[in-house]
Amino acid sequence: MSNITVCARFRPLSSKERRDHGDGVCIRCIDTETFILKDEKEEDIIFSFDRVFCEKSGQAEVYEFLVLPIVRDAINGINGTIITYGQTGAGKTYSIEGPGILECGEQKKGILPRVVDGIFEHIKSDKMAKYSIKFLTELSSLLRDLFDLSKDNIQIKESKIQGILLSGATEMSIMDPAEALQSLSTGIANRAVGETQMNMASSRSHCIYIFTVQQELTGDKGMKTGKLVLVDLAGSEKVEKTGAEGRALEEAKMINKSLSALGNVINALTCGSGRANHIPYRDSKLTRILQDALGGNSRTALLCCCSPSVSNASESLSTLRFGARAKHIKASPRVNCNEDKYSKKNEALSPDKDESCKRILNKLKESLDIEDVKLLEELFILEGILFDPYSVEELESSYEDVTLQTISSLQAAVEELVFTVEELKMENYALKARIVAAEKLDVLHKESCKSSNVLHKILSAFSFFNGWGQSLLSGG
């Protein structure tokens, strides 16, 4: 098992930060791994990560240390994930894309175009192996396909062999870096962005780029498949700083909600309890997609992007604490290899036969009713002619979903019951206090009544004697 690689990156001060708050910074680097952050209370907090990239660190330095080892592993059949995390305007999208993925100098080129170049450079250097490369991009807030905007509710499925899958998402094969970057540029143009007081082009959604690299092994020994995932998270937001309102405010709420779910997963994975904990991967689509990356079959790297300005010290501190906790996550990456004996055993389930059957069904749709075609498709699946990759796993996944939902419902019911009991205890305590107070008041009232009666008798006697005395005087 291995830990997640965590790095911190501090961008240069923005012109707005210099104008509003001067040149003061809240961080001081000690070496390449350790730095000190001065929080809003002027207290020094020391952090140590795998690497610290200060404002003078270049894009190439980030790629070579954090990303390149994961790219090499993905080409060799080991899944990899790179995640950028931080407040809005901290430099996450710049780290991933650079100023732009098509026309950008080598110095400012981001992680994404460098990954594309790195994959093809490695393939060219390996003349003995046969590769195929596919990629897709996804938007995780609504799970909308950036290559086909009509696909706005892509389903997340899980396979024991392939891990987390996005059913129905656009997937395309690529032959060279230029084709890949052009296609990615088209998808990026469909990403939702908006202007806030913190950022002129703030990402209003999380963006996920998924590359799948397949390598055919020599001698008919099967195939290695590596999945490389780049995740550009939308930034956490404080409304008082971003000035978001209307639609932007609703987007900010959704972003913060999904990031909160991500934080809950990190906390559950690193809580250190002796017993097995429930990990709430299914609380959001984002954490469901990142299930393999967080404690599963993937080598994962986290880049914590921060502002060095004293005005953003609290947000930077929150980001760095997130990274410090994530560093304790244990992952179990392995080589994804489908051996030849497995392929022969499942020869009847080959993708070529599936495609043939699907083509036949599509032709039948032209002349038959849709219900008849659905019946034929079900018969094909029952006879093993057409393979449904999710049939068994969907049942298991659904069973797991129901089980987890039941557990969650019971936990919620217990928590609500405990809360109700506490409320009743408080009400009972308050009622007892009121009864005691009422009893004391009653005693005081009775004592007051007794005193009043005595006083009344004294006054009556005094009045009697006074009247008697006056009558004597007048008689005399």
Short mmCIF file of C-alpha atoms in Angstrom, two decimals, residues 92-422:
data_model
loop_
_atom_site.label_atom_id
_atom_site.label_comp_id
_atom_site.label_asym_id
_atom_site.label_seq_id
_atom_site.Cartn_x
_atom_site.Cartn_y
_atom_site.Cartn_z
CA LYS A 92 -6.16 25.16 -10.08
CA THR A 93 -7.33 25.52 -13.69
CA TYR A 94 -4.11 27.32 -14.62
CA SER A 95 -2.14 24.37 -13.23
CA ILE A 96 -4.25 21.90 -15.24
CA GLU A 97 -4.67 23.79 -18.53
CA GLY A 98 -2.24 26.70 -18.49
CA PRO A 99 -3.40 29.86 -20.30
CA GLY A 100 -4.84 27.59 -23.03
CA ILE A 101 -4.16 24.08 -24.26
CA LEU A 102 -3.81 24.87 -27.99
CA GLU A 103 -1.66 27.97 -28.27
CA CYS A 104 0.63 28.15 -25.31
CA GLY A 105 4.38 28.39 -24.90
CA GLU A 106 6.35 25.53 -23.39
CA GLN A 107 7.01 27.44 -20.18
CA LYS A 108 3.34 28.05 -19.34
CA LYS A 109 1.92 24.77 -20.68
CA GLY A 110 -0.31 23.09 -18.08
CA ILE A 111 -0.59 19.52 -16.83
CA LEU A 112 -3.25 18.45 -19.35
CA PRO A 113 -1.31 19.16 -22.59
CA ARG A 114 1.86 17.80 -20.98
CA VAL A 115 0.03 14.56 -20.15
CA VAL A 116 -1.10 14.20 -23.78
CA ASP A 117 2.45 14.79 -25.03
CA GLY A 118 3.90 12.46 -22.39
CA ILE A 119 1.61 9.56 -23.30
CA PHE A 120 2.49 9.72 -27.01
CA GLU A 121 6.21 10.26 -26.37
CA HIS A 122 6.34 7.09 -24.29
CA ILE A 123 4.42 5.11 -26.90
CA LYS A 124 6.77 6.26 -29.67
CA SER A 125 9.78 5.16 -27.63
CA ASP A 126 8.33 1.66 -27.15
CA LYS A 127 8.44 0.12 -30.62
CA MET A 128 7.73 -3.42 -29.41
CA ALA A 129 4.32 -2.81 -27.79
CA LYS A 130 0.97 -2.08 -29.41
CA TYR A 131 -1.14 0.61 -27.75
CA SER A 132 -4.57 2.14 -28.15
CA ILE A 133 -5.66 5.35 -26.40
CA LYS A 134 -9.13 6.62 -25.56
CA PHE A 135 -10.25 9.55 -23.54
CA LEU A 136 -13.40 11.28 -22.38
CA THR A 137 -14.18 14.33 -20.28
CA GLU A 138 -16.93 14.68 -17.75
CA LEU A 139 -18.52 17.40 -15.69
CA SER A 140 -19.28 16.04 -12.26
CA SER A 141 -21.68 18.59 -10.74
CA LEU A 142 -24.55 17.51 -13.01
CA LEU A 143 -22.49 14.80 -14.70
CA ARG A 144 -22.86 16.43 -18.08
CA ASP A 145 -20.88 15.23 -21.11
CA LEU A 146 -18.76 18.10 -22.44
CA PHE A 147 -18.55 16.47 -25.87
CA ASP A 148 -22.33 15.98 -26.11
CA LEU A 149 -24.33 18.48 -24.03
CA SER A 150 -27.52 16.47 -24.57
CA LYS A 151 -26.07 13.85 -22.21
CA ASP A 152 -26.77 15.71 -18.98
CA ASN A 153 -27.40 12.85 -16.57
CA ILE A 154 -24.75 10.19 -17.15
CA GLN A 155 -25.10 7.15 -14.90
CA ILE A 156 -22.27 5.99 -12.64
CA LYS A 157 -21.76 2.23 -12.54
CA GLU A 158 -19.25 -0.06 -10.92
CA SER A 159 -17.53 -3.12 -12.34
CA LYS A 160 -15.36 -5.49 -10.32
CA ILE A 161 -12.93 -5.67 -13.24
CA GLN A 162 -12.96 -2.09 -14.53
CA GLY A 163 -13.87 -0.19 -11.36
CA ILE A 164 -16.02 2.96 -11.60
CA LEU A 165 -17.56 3.50 -15.06
CA LEU A 166 -19.56 6.33 -16.63
CA SER A 167 -22.21 4.61 -18.69
CA GLY A 168 -23.09 6.33 -21.97
CA ALA A 169 -20.39 9.00 -21.82
CA THR A 170 -18.75 10.04 -25.08
CA GLU A 171 -15.52 8.12 -25.61
CA MET A 172 -13.20 8.65 -28.55
CA SER A 173 -9.99 7.06 -29.79
CA ILE A 174 -7.09 9.41 -30.48
CA MET A 175 -4.15 8.89 -32.81
CA ASP A 176 -1.87 11.87 -32.13
CA PRO A 177 -1.41 14.76 -29.65
CA ALA A 178 -2.80 17.43 -32.00
CA GLU A 179 -6.08 15.54 -32.44
CA ALA A 180 -6.37 14.98 -28.69
CA LEU A 181 -5.76 18.65 -27.82
CA GLN A 182 -8.20 19.85 -30.46
CA SER A 183 -10.93 17.58 -29.10
CA LEU A 184 -10.16 18.58 -25.52
CA SER A 185 -10.31 22.24 -26.48
CA THR A 186 -13.82 21.70 -27.90
CA GLY A 187 -14.93 20.07 -24.65
CA ILE A 188 -13.33 22.74 -22.44
CA ALA A 189 -15.20 25.45 -24.38
CA ASN A 190 -18.46 23.90 -23.12
CA ARG A 191 -17.43 24.09 -19.49
CA ALA A 192 -19.46 26.44 -17.29
CA VAL A 193 -17.53 29.51 -16.11
CA GLY A 194 -18.61 32.80 -14.55
CA GLU A 195 -17.18 36.04 -13.19
CA THR A 196 -16.88 36.63 -9.44
CA GLN A 197 -15.05 39.20 -7.35
CA MET A 198 -12.30 36.62 -6.82
CA ASN A 199 -11.87 35.45 -10.44
CA MET A 200 -12.77 36.81 -13.88
CA ALA A 201 -13.35 33.28 -15.24
CA SER A 202 -14.29 31.17 -12.22
CA SER A 203 -15.06 27.50 -12.88
CA ARG A 204 -18.68 26.88 -11.91
CA SER A 205 -18.33 23.10 -11.94
CA HIS A 206 -15.81 20.32 -11.41
CA CYS A 207 -14.17 19.00 -14.57
CA ILE A 208 -12.83 15.48 -15.02
CA TYR A 209 -10.62 14.29 -17.88
CA ILE A 210 -10.28 10.52 -18.25
CA PHE A 211 -7.64 8.84 -20.44
CA THR A 212 -7.64 5.09 -20.99
CA VAL A 213 -4.43 3.53 -22.32
CA GLN A 214 -4.50 -0.10 -23.49
CA GLN A 215 -1.36 -2.09 -24.24
CA GLU A 216 -1.52 -5.45 -26.00
CA LEU A 217 0.98 -7.85 -24.47
CA THR A 218 3.26 -9.82 -26.79
CA GLY A 219 2.66 -13.51 -27.39
CA ASP A 220 -1.13 -13.32 -26.95
CA LYS A 221 -0.73 -12.89 -23.20
CA GLY A 222 -3.63 -10.47 -22.88
CA MET A 223 -3.83 -6.73 -22.35
CA LYS A 224 -2.81 -4.09 -19.81
CA THR A 225 -5.25 -1.23 -19.24
CA GLY A 226 -4.35 1.94 -17.36
CA LYS A 227 -6.80 4.73 -16.59
CA LEU A 228 -5.47 8.24 -16.00
CA VAL A 229 -7.88 10.75 -14.44
CA LEU A 230 -7.26 14.51 -14.17
CA VAL A 231 -9.64 16.33 -11.82
CA ASP A 232 -9.94 20.12 -11.85
CA LEU A 233 -12.18 20.82 -8.87
CA ALA A 234 -14.21 24.01 -8.74
CA GLY A 235 -12.99 26.23 -5.92
CA SER A 236 -14.56 26.48 -2.50
CA GLU A 237 -16.22 29.86 -2.07
CA LYS A 238 -17.08 32.37 0.64
CA VAL A 239 -20.01 34.42 -0.61
CA GLU A 240 -18.87 37.57 1.20
CA LYS A 241 -15.63 37.46 -0.84
CA THR A 242 -16.93 36.30 -4.23
CA GLY A 243 -20.07 38.46 -4.19
CA ALA A 244 -22.01 35.60 -5.80
CA GLU A 245 -25.74 36.07 -6.18
CA GLY A 246 -28.63 34.56 -8.13
CA ARG A 247 -27.55 31.61 -10.28
CA ALA A 248 -23.90 32.02 -9.27
CA LEU A 249 -24.92 31.73 -5.61
CA GLU A 250 -26.82 28.48 -6.27
CA GLU A 251 -23.80 27.13 -8.16
CA ALA A 252 -21.57 28.08 -5.23
CA LYS A 253 -23.85 26.18 -2.84
CA MET A 254 -23.68 23.05 -5.04
CA ILE A 255 -19.89 23.33 -5.33
CA ASN A 256 -19.43 23.72 -1.57
CA LYS A 257 -21.83 20.83 -0.92
CA SER A 258 -19.88 18.42 -3.14
CA LEU A 259 -16.55 19.57 -1.66
CA SER A 260 -18.02 19.00 1.81
CA ALA A 261 -18.91 15.44 0.75
CA LEU A 262 -15.32 15.00 -0.45
CA GLY A 263 -14.08 16.21 2.93
CA ASN A 264 -16.35 13.71 4.70
CA VAL A 265 -14.85 10.86 2.65
CA ILE A 266 -11.31 12.05 3.51
CA ASN A 267 -12.24 12.23 7.20
CA ALA A 268 -13.78 8.73 7.15
CA LEU A 269 -10.68 7.30 5.45
CA THR A 270 -8.28 8.89 7.93
CA CYS A 271 -10.20 8.88 11.21
CA GLY A 272 -7.92 6.14 12.59
CA SER A 273 -10.69 4.06 14.19
CA GLY A 274 -9.88 0.47 15.02
CA ARG A 275 -12.98 -0.90 13.34
CA ALA A 276 -13.98 -0.71 9.70
CA ASN A 277 -15.81 2.52 8.97
CA HIS A 278 -18.52 3.28 6.47
CA ILE A 279 -16.96 5.46 3.74
CA PRO A 280 -19.69 7.75 2.31
CA TYR A 281 -18.57 7.53 -1.34
CA ARG A 282 -22.21 7.52 -2.50
CA ASP A 283 -23.12 10.82 -0.85
CA SER A 284 -22.22 12.72 -4.03
CA LYS A 285 -21.46 12.01 -7.68
CA LEU A 286 -18.00 13.54 -7.26
CA THR A 287 -16.94 11.16 -4.48
CA ARG A 288 -18.54 8.21 -6.31
CA ILE A 289 -16.42 8.91 -9.40
CA LEU A 290 -13.30 9.36 -7.25
CA GLN A 291 -13.89 6.15 -5.27
CA ASP A 292 -10.93 4.35 -6.90
CA ALA A 293 -8.70 7.40 -6.43
CA LEU A 294 -9.47 7.68 -2.71
CA GLY A 295 -8.17 4.56 -1.04
CA GLY A 296 -8.75 2.21 -3.99
CA ASN A 297 -6.99 0.87 -7.08
CA SER A 298 -5.18 4.03 -8.11
CA ARG A 299 -1.98 5.93 -7.55
CA THR A 300 -3.18 9.39 -6.56
CA ALA A 301 -1.62 12.85 -6.31
CA LEU A 302 -3.21 15.95 -4.76
CA LEU A 303 -2.09 19.47 -5.66
CA CYS A 304 -3.25 22.00 -3.04
CA CYS A 305 -3.41 25.38 -4.76
CA CYS A 306 -3.26 28.44 -2.50
CA SER A 307 -3.07 32.20 -2.53
CA PRO A 308 -0.08 33.60 -0.57
CA SER A 309 -1.96 36.81 0.31
CA VAL A 310 -2.60 37.58 3.99
CA SER A 311 -6.20 38.36 3.00
CA ASN A 312 -6.72 34.69 2.09
CA ALA A 313 -4.82 33.15 5.02
CA SER A 314 -7.88 31.39 6.46
CA GLU A 315 -8.82 29.81 3.10
CA SER A 316 -5.22 28.72 2.49
CA LEU A 317 -5.08 27.20 5.97
CA SER A 318 -8.27 25.23 5.29
CA THR A 319 -6.85 23.94 1.98
CA LEU A 320 -3.56 22.89 3.57
CA ARG A 321 -5.29 21.10 6.44
CA PHE A 322 -7.33 19.19 3.84
CA GLY A 323 -4.09 18.17 2.13
CA ALA A 324 -2.43 17.19 5.41
CA ARG A 325 -5.34 14.87 6.21
CA ALA A 326 -5.47 13.42 2.68
CA LYS A 327 -1.78 12.52 2.92
CA HIS A 328 -2.66 9.75 5.38
CA ILE A 329 -4.94 7.92 2.91
CA LYS A 330 -3.63 4.48 1.94
CA ALA A 331 -4.10 3.37 -1.68
CA SER A 332 -3.73 -0.07 -3.27
CA PRO A 333 -2.70 0.45 -6.92
CA ARG A 334 -2.12 -2.66 -9.01
CA VAL A 335 -1.44 -3.58 -12.62
CA ASN A 336 -4.71 -4.08 -14.53
CA CYS A 337 -3.94 -7.05 -16.74
CA ASN A 338 -6.46 -9.28 -18.55
CA GLU A 339 -4.58 -12.50 -19.19
CA ASP A 340 -5.13 -14.74 -22.19
CA LYS A 341 -6.71 -17.56 -20.18
CA TYR A 342 -9.29 -15.12 -18.90
CA SER A 343 -9.99 -13.90 -22.41
CA LYS A 344 -10.52 -17.47 -23.67
CA LYS A 345 -12.76 -18.30 -20.76
CA ASN A 346 -14.93 -15.35 -21.65
CA GLU A 347 -14.60 -15.61 -25.42
CA ALA A 348 -18.39 -15.72 -25.80
CA LEU A 349 -18.52 -12.33 -24.11
CA SER A 350 -16.08 -10.59 -26.46
CA PRO A 351 -16.74 -6.96 -27.43
CA ASP A 352 -16.66 -7.88 -31.17
CA LYS A 353 -19.62 -10.21 -30.75
CA ASP A 354 -21.40 -7.63 -28.66
CA GLU A 355 -20.96 -5.05 -31.39
CA SER A 356 -22.24 -7.46 -34.04
CA CYS A 357 -25.36 -8.18 -32.02
CA LYS A 358 -25.92 -4.48 -31.40
CA ARG A 359 -25.65 -3.76 -35.13
CA ILE A 360 -28.24 -6.48 -35.79
CA LEU A 361 -30.57 -4.98 -33.19
CA ASN A 362 -30.16 -1.52 -34.71
CA LYS A 363 -31.12 -2.90 -38.15
CA LEU A 364 -34.16 -4.64 -36.66
CA LYS A 365 -35.29 -1.36 -35.10
CA GLU A 366 -35.87 -0.04 -38.60
CA SER A 367 -38.56 -2.64 -39.34
CA LEU A 368 -39.77 -3.88 -35.94
CA ASP A 369 -41.52 -2.23 -33.03
CA ILE A 370 -39.27 -1.05 -30.22
CA GLU A 371 -40.89 -3.52 -27.81
CA ASP A 372 -40.01 -6.44 -30.12
CA VAL A 373 -36.40 -5.29 -30.32
CA LYS A 374 -36.21 -4.99 -26.53
CA LEU A 375 -37.55 -8.54 -26.24
CA LEU A 376 -34.88 -9.80 -28.64
CA GLU A 377 -32.20 -7.96 -26.72
CA GLU A 378 -33.33 -9.59 -23.47
CA LEU A 379 -33.29 -13.00 -25.16
CA PHE A 380 -29.76 -12.36 -26.49
CA ILE A 381 -28.59 -11.53 -22.98
CA LEU A 382 -30.29 -14.59 -21.48
CA GLU A 383 -28.67 -16.86 -24.08
CA GLY A 384 -25.25 -15.31 -23.57
CA ILE A 385 -25.13 -14.02 -27.14
CA LEU A 386 -25.09 -10.41 -26.02
CA PHE A 387 -23.13 -9.62 -22.89
CA ASP A 388 -24.59 -7.21 -20.37
CA PRO A 389 -21.51 -6.09 -18.37
CA TYR A 390 -23.59 -4.57 -15.60
CA SER A 391 -26.19 -7.30 -15.03
CA VAL A 392 -24.58 -9.05 -12.06
CA GLU A 393 -22.67 -6.02 -10.83
CA GLU A 394 -25.71 -3.77 -11.05
CA LEU A 395 -27.61 -6.18 -8.83
CA GLU A 396 -24.72 -6.28 -6.36
CA SER A 397 -24.33 -2.52 -6.53
CA SER A 398 -28.07 -1.99 -6.08
CA TYR A 399 -28.06 -4.40 -3.12
CA GLU A 400 -25.13 -2.48 -1.63
CA ASP A 401 -26.94 0.81 -2.27
CA VAL A 402 -30.08 -0.44 -0.51
CA THR A 403 -28.01 -1.79 2.39
CA LEU A 404 -26.08 1.45 2.81
CA GLN A 405 -29.24 3.52 2.48
CA THR A 406 -30.92 1.36 5.12
CA ILE A 407 -27.94 1.75 7.44
CA SER A 408 -27.89 5.49 6.84
CA SER A 409 -31.64 5.70 7.47
CA LEU A 410 -31.30 3.73 10.71
CA GLN A 411 -28.39 5.91 11.81
CA ALA A 412 -30.43 9.02 11.04
CA ALA A 413 -33.42 7.58 12.92
CA VAL A 414 -31.24 6.78 15.94
CA GLU A 415 -29.70 10.26 15.86
CA GLU A 416 -33.17 11.80 15.62
CA LEU A 417 -34.38 9.60 18.50
CA VAL A 418 -31.39 10.59 20.64
CA PHE A 419 -32.04 14.24 19.82
CA THR A 420 -35.73 13.83 20.72
CA VAL A 421 -34.81 12.16 24.02
CA GLU A 422 -32.42 14.99 24.83
#
